[in-house]
PDB file of C-alpha atoms in Angstrom:
ATOM      1  CA  MET N   5      13.401  -2.163 -20.420  1.00 55.00           C
ATOM      2  CA  ALA N   6      14.973   0.685 -18.414  1.00 62.00           C
ATOM      3  CA  ARG N   7      11.580   1.731 -17.059  1.00 75.00           C
ATOM      4  CA  ARG N   8      10.921  -1.564 -15.307  1.00 78.00           C
ATOM      5  CA  PRO N   9      13.049  -0.861 -12.166  1.00 81.00           C
ATOM      6  CA  MET N  10      11.522   2.612 -11.824  1.00 87.00           C
ATOM      7  CA  ARG N  11       8.010   1.197 -12.238  1.00 87.00           C
ATOM      8  CA  ASN N  12       8.723  -1.529  -9.666  1.00 88.00           C
ATOM      9  CA  THR N  13      10.074   1.054  -7.223  1.00 92.00           C
ATOM     10  CA  ALA N  14       7.029   3.271  -7.693  1.00 94.00           C
ATOM     11  CA  GLU N  15       4.690   0.311  -7.221  1.00 93.00           C
ATOM     12  CA  THR N  16       6.481  -0.812  -4.059  1.00 95.00           C
ATOM     13  CA  THR N  17       6.432   2.731  -2.686  1.00 96.00           C
ATOM     14  CA  ALA N  18       2.705   3.068  -3.369  1.00 97.00           C
ATOM     15  CA  TRP N  19       1.962  -0.265  -1.674  1.00 96.00           C
ATOM     16  CA  TRP N  20       4.196   0.668   1.263  1.00 97.00           C
ATOM     17  CA  ALA N  21       2.460   4.013   1.768  1.00 97.00           C
ATOM     18  CA  ALA N  22      -1.022   2.482   1.545  1.00 97.00           C
ATOM     19  CA  LEU N  23      -0.175  -0.315   3.980  1.00 96.00           C
ATOM     20  CA  LEU N  24       1.503   2.081   6.414  1.00 96.00           C
ATOM     21  CA  ILE N  25      -1.551   4.333   6.421  1.00 95.00           C
ATOM     22  CA  LEU N  26      -3.772   1.321   7.122  1.00 95.00           C
ATOM     23  CA  TRP N  27      -1.449   0.236   9.940  1.00 94.00           C
ATOM     24  CA  LEU N  28      -1.584   3.676  11.528  1.00 93.00           C
ATOM     25  CA  LEU N  29      -5.381   3.793  11.218  1.00 94.00           C
ATOM     26  CA  PHE N  30      -5.831   0.438  12.950  1.00 94.00           C
ATOM     27  CA  ILE N  31      -3.551   0.952  15.946  1.00 91.00           C
ATOM     28  CA  SER N  32      -4.811   2.747  19.028  1.00 86.00           C
ATOM     29  CA  THR N  33      -1.716   4.702  20.054  1.00 86.00           C
ATOM     30  CA  ILE N  34       0.686   6.256  17.581  1.00 88.00           C
ATOM     31  CA  ASP N  35       4.214   6.483  18.950  1.00 92.00           C
ATOM     32  CA  ALA N  36       7.687   6.142  17.431  1.00 94.00           C
ATOM     33  CA  LEU N  37       7.941   2.377  17.956  1.00 93.00           C
ATOM     34  CA  GLU N  38       4.562   1.721  16.340  1.00 92.00           C
ATOM     35  CA  VAL N  39       5.518   3.837  13.322  1.00 94.00           C
ATOM     36  CA  LEU N  40       8.838   1.988  13.006  1.00 96.00           C
ATOM     37  CA  VAL N  41       7.213  -1.438  13.267  1.00 94.00           C
ATOM     38  CA  GLY N  42       4.452  -0.388  10.887  1.00 94.00           C
ATOM     39  CA  ALA N  43       6.972   0.867   8.345  1.00 96.00           C
ATOM     40  CA  ALA N  44       8.916  -2.396   8.473  1.00 97.00           C
ATOM     41  CA  VAL N  45       5.844  -4.610   8.233  1.00 97.00           C
ATOM     42  CA  SER N  46       4.417  -2.459   5.446  1.00 97.00           C
ATOM     43  CA  LEU N  47       7.636  -2.821   3.474  1.00 97.00           C
ATOM     44  CA  VAL N  48       7.427  -6.606   3.745  1.00 97.00           C
ATOM     45  CA  GLY N  49       3.812  -6.502   2.600  1.00 97.00           C
ATOM     46  CA  ALA N  50       4.635  -4.140  -0.276  1.00 97.00           C
ATOM     47  CA  VAL N  51       7.417  -6.371  -1.569  1.00 96.00           C
ATOM     48  CA  ALA N  52       5.145  -9.417  -1.306  1.00 96.00           C
ATOM     49  CA  ALA N  53       2.318  -7.637  -3.146  1.00 95.00           C
ATOM     50  CA  GLY N  54       4.641  -6.560  -5.946  1.00 93.00           C
ATOM     51  CA  ALA N  55       6.120 -10.039  -6.250  1.00 92.00           C
ATOM     52  CA  ALA N  56       2.665 -11.593  -6.356  1.00 93.00           C
ATOM     53  CA  ARG N  57       1.543  -9.223  -9.111  1.00 91.00           C
ATOM     54  CA  ARG N  58       4.671  -9.897 -11.159  1.00 88.00           C
ATOM     55  CA  ALA N  59       4.236 -13.645 -10.708  1.00 90.00           C
ATOM     56  CA  VAL N  60       0.759 -13.439 -12.191  1.00 92.00           C
ATOM     57  CA  THR N  61       1.267 -10.859 -14.961  1.00 86.00           C
ATOM     58  CA  ASP N  62       4.906 -11.154 -16.141  1.00 70.00           C
ATOM     59  CA  ARG N  63       5.398 -14.184 -18.308  1.00 57.00           C
TER      60      ARG N  63
END
């Protein structure tokens, strides 16, 4: 049971990194504001993706 928080953190981090990379690939100009906005939006998407997976698989 102690591994669950670490696994959830690793999953969220992996989703966040993947979504941030996609964000940076799709924008035309990379500056500090775009990276900040992309990081925030990617975190929201990562948490949503993890929650959706847990809703389907954890019962």
